[in-house]
Short mmCIF file of C-alpha atoms and ligand atoms in Angstrom, two decimals:
data_model
loop_
_atom_site.label_atom_id
_atom_site.label_comp_id
_atom_site.label_asym_id
_atom_site.label_seq_id
_atom_site.Cartn_x
_atom_site.Cartn_y
_atom_site.Cartn_z
CA UNK A 757 0.00 0.00 0.00
CA UNK A 758 2.98 2.32 0.33
CA UNK A 759 2.92 2.35 -3.52
CA UNK A 760 -0.51 3.98 -3.48
CA UNK A 761 -0.03 7.78 -3.45
CA UNK A 762 -2.44 9.37 -0.99
CA UNK A 763 -3.57 12.82 0.02
CA UNK A 764 -2.98 13.70 3.65
CA UNK A 765 -5.65 15.08 5.99
CA UNK A 766 -5.83 16.16 9.59
CA UNK A 767 -8.89 14.71 11.33
CA UNK A 768 -9.94 16.80 14.32
CA UNK A 769 -12.59 16.61 17.01
CA UNK A 770 -13.57 18.49 20.11
CA UNK A 771 -13.74 16.50 23.33
CA UNK A 772 -16.49 17.82 25.58
CA UNK A 773 -14.95 15.97 28.53
CA UNK A 774 -11.42 17.24 28.57
CA UNK A 775 -9.07 14.27 28.43
CA UNK A 776 -5.36 14.03 29.24
CA UNK A 777 -4.45 15.38 25.80
CA UNK A 778 -6.62 18.48 26.15
CA UNK A 779 -9.98 19.21 24.73
CA UNK A 780 -9.09 19.21 21.03
CA UNK A 781 -7.68 16.12 19.39
CA UNK A 782 -6.03 15.80 15.98
CA UNK A 783 -4.83 12.82 13.96
CA UNK A 784 -3.01 12.65 10.65
CA UNK A 785 -4.66 10.25 8.20
CA UNK A 786 -4.39 9.05 4.62
CA UNK A 787 -7.36 6.68 4.77
CA UNK A 788 -9.87 9.44 4.08
CA UNK A 789 -12.07 9.02 0.98
CA UNK A 790 -15.39 9.96 -0.51
CA UNK A 791 -18.11 7.29 -0.40
CA UNK A 792 -21.35 8.76 -1.73
CA UNK A 793 -22.44 11.93 -3.48
CA UNK A 794 -26.13 11.85 -2.56
CA UNK A 795 -26.18 11.94 0.38
CA UNK A 796 -22.61 13.24 0.71
CA UNK A 797 -20.74 10.60 2.71
CA UNK A 798 -17.05 10.26 3.49
CA UNK A 799 -15.04 7.64 5.34
CA UNK A 800 -11.96 7.48 7.50
CA UNK A 801 -10.34 4.35 8.92
CA UNK A 802 -9.10 4.79 12.50
CA UNK A 803 -6.83 2.44 14.40
CA UNK A 804 -8.92 0.82 17.11
CA UNK A 805 -7.96 2.22 20.48
CA UNK A 806 -6.39 5.40 19.05
CA UNK A 807 -7.38 8.58 20.81
CA UNK A 808 -9.49 9.65 17.81
CA UNK A 809 -11.27 6.31 17.59
CA UNK A 810 -12.10 6.46 21.29
CA UNK A 811 -13.35 10.02 21.02
CA UNK A 812 -15.50 9.41 17.91
CA UNK A 813 -17.06 6.41 19.63
CA UNK A 814 -18.38 8.90 22.19
CA UNK A 815 -19.41 11.84 20.03
CA UNK A 816 -20.27 12.02 16.31
CA UNK A 817 -18.90 15.38 15.15
CA UNK A 818 -15.52 15.80 13.52
CA UNK A 819 -13.60 17.91 11.04
CA UNK A 820 -11.20 17.25 8.18
CA UNK A 821 -8.53 19.58 6.85
CA UNK A 822 -7.10 18.53 3.47
CA UNK A 823 -3.50 19.58 3.87
CA UNK A 824 -1.57 21.67 1.35
CA UNK A 825 2.01 20.87 0.39
CA UNK A 826 3.36 23.52 2.78
CA UNK A 827 1.72 21.79 5.75
CA UNK A 828 4.02 18.82 6.12
CA UNK A 829 4.90 19.83 9.68
CA UNK A 830 1.23 19.80 10.65
CA UNK A 831 0.99 16.22 9.41
CA UNK A 832 4.19 15.25 11.20
CA UNK A 833 3.22 16.56 14.60
CA UNK A 834 -0.22 14.94 14.64
CA UNK A 835 1.17 11.55 13.64
CA UNK A 836 3.49 11.20 16.65
CA UNK A 837 2.71 8.19 18.75
CA UNK A 838 2.60 8.46 22.53
CA UNK A 839 2.34 12.24 22.56
CA UNK A 840 1.10 13.72 25.79
CA UNK A 841 -0.91 16.75 24.77
CA UNK A 842 -2.58 17.86 21.54
CA UNK A 843 -3.25 21.16 23.27
CA UNK A 844 0.42 22.11 22.82
CA UNK A 845 0.36 21.01 19.18
CA UNK A 846 -2.65 23.21 18.45
CA UNK A 847 -1.34 26.14 20.49
CA UNK A 848 0.81 27.66 17.73
CA UNK A 849 -1.22 26.34 14.79
CA UNK A 850 -3.58 28.82 13.12
CA UNK A 851 -7.03 27.21 13.15
CA UNK A 852 -10.68 28.19 13.02
CA UNK A 853 -13.36 26.37 14.99
CA UNK A 854 -16.05 24.95 12.71
CA UNK A 855 -19.57 26.08 13.51
CA UNK A 856 -21.19 22.76 12.57
CA UNK A 857 -18.84 20.40 14.40
CA UNK A 858 -16.93 22.40 16.99
CA UNK A 859 -13.76 20.85 15.53
CA UNK A 860 -10.66 22.93 14.82
CA UNK A 861 -10.05 23.41 11.08
CA UNK A 862 -6.55 24.23 9.87
CA UNK A 863 -6.09 27.65 8.25
CA UNK A 864 -4.45 27.38 4.85
CA UNK A 865 -5.77 23.87 4.17
CA UNK A 866 -6.89 23.18 0.59
CA UNK A 867 -10.38 22.39 1.83
CA UNK A 868 -12.06 21.75 5.15
CA UNK A 869 -15.08 19.57 5.86
CA UNK A 870 -17.30 19.13 8.88
CA UNK A 871 -18.90 15.73 9.36
CA UNK A 872 -21.33 13.78 11.50
CA UNK A 873 -20.77 10.03 11.93
CA UNK A 874 -23.58 7.85 10.55
CA UNK A 875 -22.01 4.40 10.79
CA UNK A 876 -19.09 2.73 12.55
CA UNK A 877 -17.88 -0.60 11.19
CA UNK A 878 -15.30 -2.69 13.03
CA UNK A 879 -12.76 -3.93 10.46
CA UNK A 880 -9.80 -5.89 11.79
CA UNK A 881 -7.73 -3.59 13.99
CA UNK A 882 -9.39 -0.46 12.58
CA UNK A 883 -12.82 1.18 12.71
CA UNK A 884 -14.36 2.46 9.48
CA UNK A 885 -16.16 5.67 10.30
CA UNK A 886 -18.72 6.69 7.67
CA UNK A 887 -20.01 10.22 8.04
CA UNK A 888 -22.29 12.73 6.40
CA UNK A 889 -20.67 15.97 5.24
CA UNK A 890 -22.35 18.88 6.99
CA UNK A 891 -20.33 21.68 5.44
CA UNK A 892 -17.39 22.30 3.16
CA UNK A 893 -15.11 25.30 2.86
CA UNK A 894 -12.26 26.21 0.58
CA UNK A 895 -10.13 28.58 2.64
CA UNK A 896 -7.48 28.78 -0.09
CA UNK A 897 -9.07 27.39 -3.22
CA UNK A 898 -6.20 28.39 -5.46
CA UNK A 899 -3.38 27.69 -3.05
CA UNK A 900 -0.48 25.38 -3.84
CA UNK A 901 -0.89 21.67 -4.51
CA UNK A 902 -1.81 18.93 -2.04
CA UNK A 903 0.45 17.28 0.49
CA UNK A 904 0.80 13.66 -0.55
CA UNK A 905 2.34 10.54 1.00
CA UNK A 906 4.08 7.91 -1.08
CA UNK A 907 6.53 5.15 -0.21
CA UNK A 908 6.90 6.32 3.37
CA UNK A 909 7.60 9.98 2.59
CA UNK A 910 5.69 13.22 2.24
CA UNK A 911 5.79 14.48 -1.36
CA UNK A 912 4.78 17.49 -3.39
CA UNK A 913 3.02 16.93 -6.69
CA UNK A 914 4.85 19.80 -8.30
C1 FMN B 20 1.03 9.74 6.56
C2 FMN B 20 0.31 9.12 7.70
C3 FMN B 20 -0.98 8.61 7.52
C4 FMN B 20 -1.68 8.02 8.57
N1 FMN B 20 -2.94 7.56 8.34
C5 FMN B 20 -3.64 7.00 9.36
C6 FMN B 20 -4.97 6.54 9.13
O1 FMN B 20 -5.52 6.65 8.05
N2 FMN B 20 -5.63 5.99 10.20
C7 FMN B 20 -5.04 5.85 11.43
O2 FMN B 20 -5.68 5.32 12.34
N3 FMN B 20 -3.79 6.28 11.66
C8 FMN B 20 -3.07 6.86 10.65
N4 FMN B 20 -1.81 7.30 10.87
C9 FMN B 20 -1.23 7.18 12.22
C10 FMN B 20 -1.76 8.22 13.19
O3 FMN B 20 -1.57 9.53 12.72
C11 FMN B 20 -1.05 8.04 14.56
O4 FMN B 20 -1.09 6.69 14.93
C12 FMN B 20 -1.74 8.79 15.65
O5 FMN B 20 -1.69 10.18 15.44
C13 FMN B 20 -1.04 8.51 16.98
O6 FMN B 20 -1.99 8.72 17.96
P1 FMN B 20 -2.53 7.49 18.79
O7 FMN B 20 -1.40 7.16 19.71
O8 FMN B 20 -3.74 7.97 19.48
O9 FMN B 20 -2.78 6.41 17.76
C14 FMN B 20 -1.09 7.91 9.84
C15 FMN B 20 0.22 8.39 10.03
C16 FMN B 20 0.90 9.00 8.97
C17 FMN B 20 2.29 9.53 9.21
#
């Protein structure tokens, strides 16, 4: 699968009960894809037992920021295993809180989506989370190209 080039997103969600990592959680993902146009459904596959999987089992609202090629460091910091606090990671990251989901959306992303989970499917050691798209925004529609991941490295299309 490392031979399959993928776009990189940051999945975010707001935790109403502040956990050890702080009240906003982020997770870098490449398993994000579109499922249906009508109704608009998307999917992300989350490692079972990850902080995001645990949080989305409790509450259905989440956000997605489709990262631009200049946002490699954003992807890197939210992929670190065993990190203590996402609060610190968000502290110096320009974000806007989505009105539909309460999730933080990354400024400068190619597009941001807000979603509500409709279905959770256990699949091996991951959970497939299917969600309806509540809103979409294009903060920088004509910005640079997407951040991609291929053969274990972040890449630029250009
Ligand atoms: C490029 C890239 C893509 C990733 N895609 C996913 C993904 O689709 N689903 C997932 O569960 N984890 C994915 N990960 C791993 C998570 O980002 C990482 O395990 C998580 O942030 C660590 O937090 P945790 O300890 O709560 O799992 C990806 C990591 C990288 C570097």
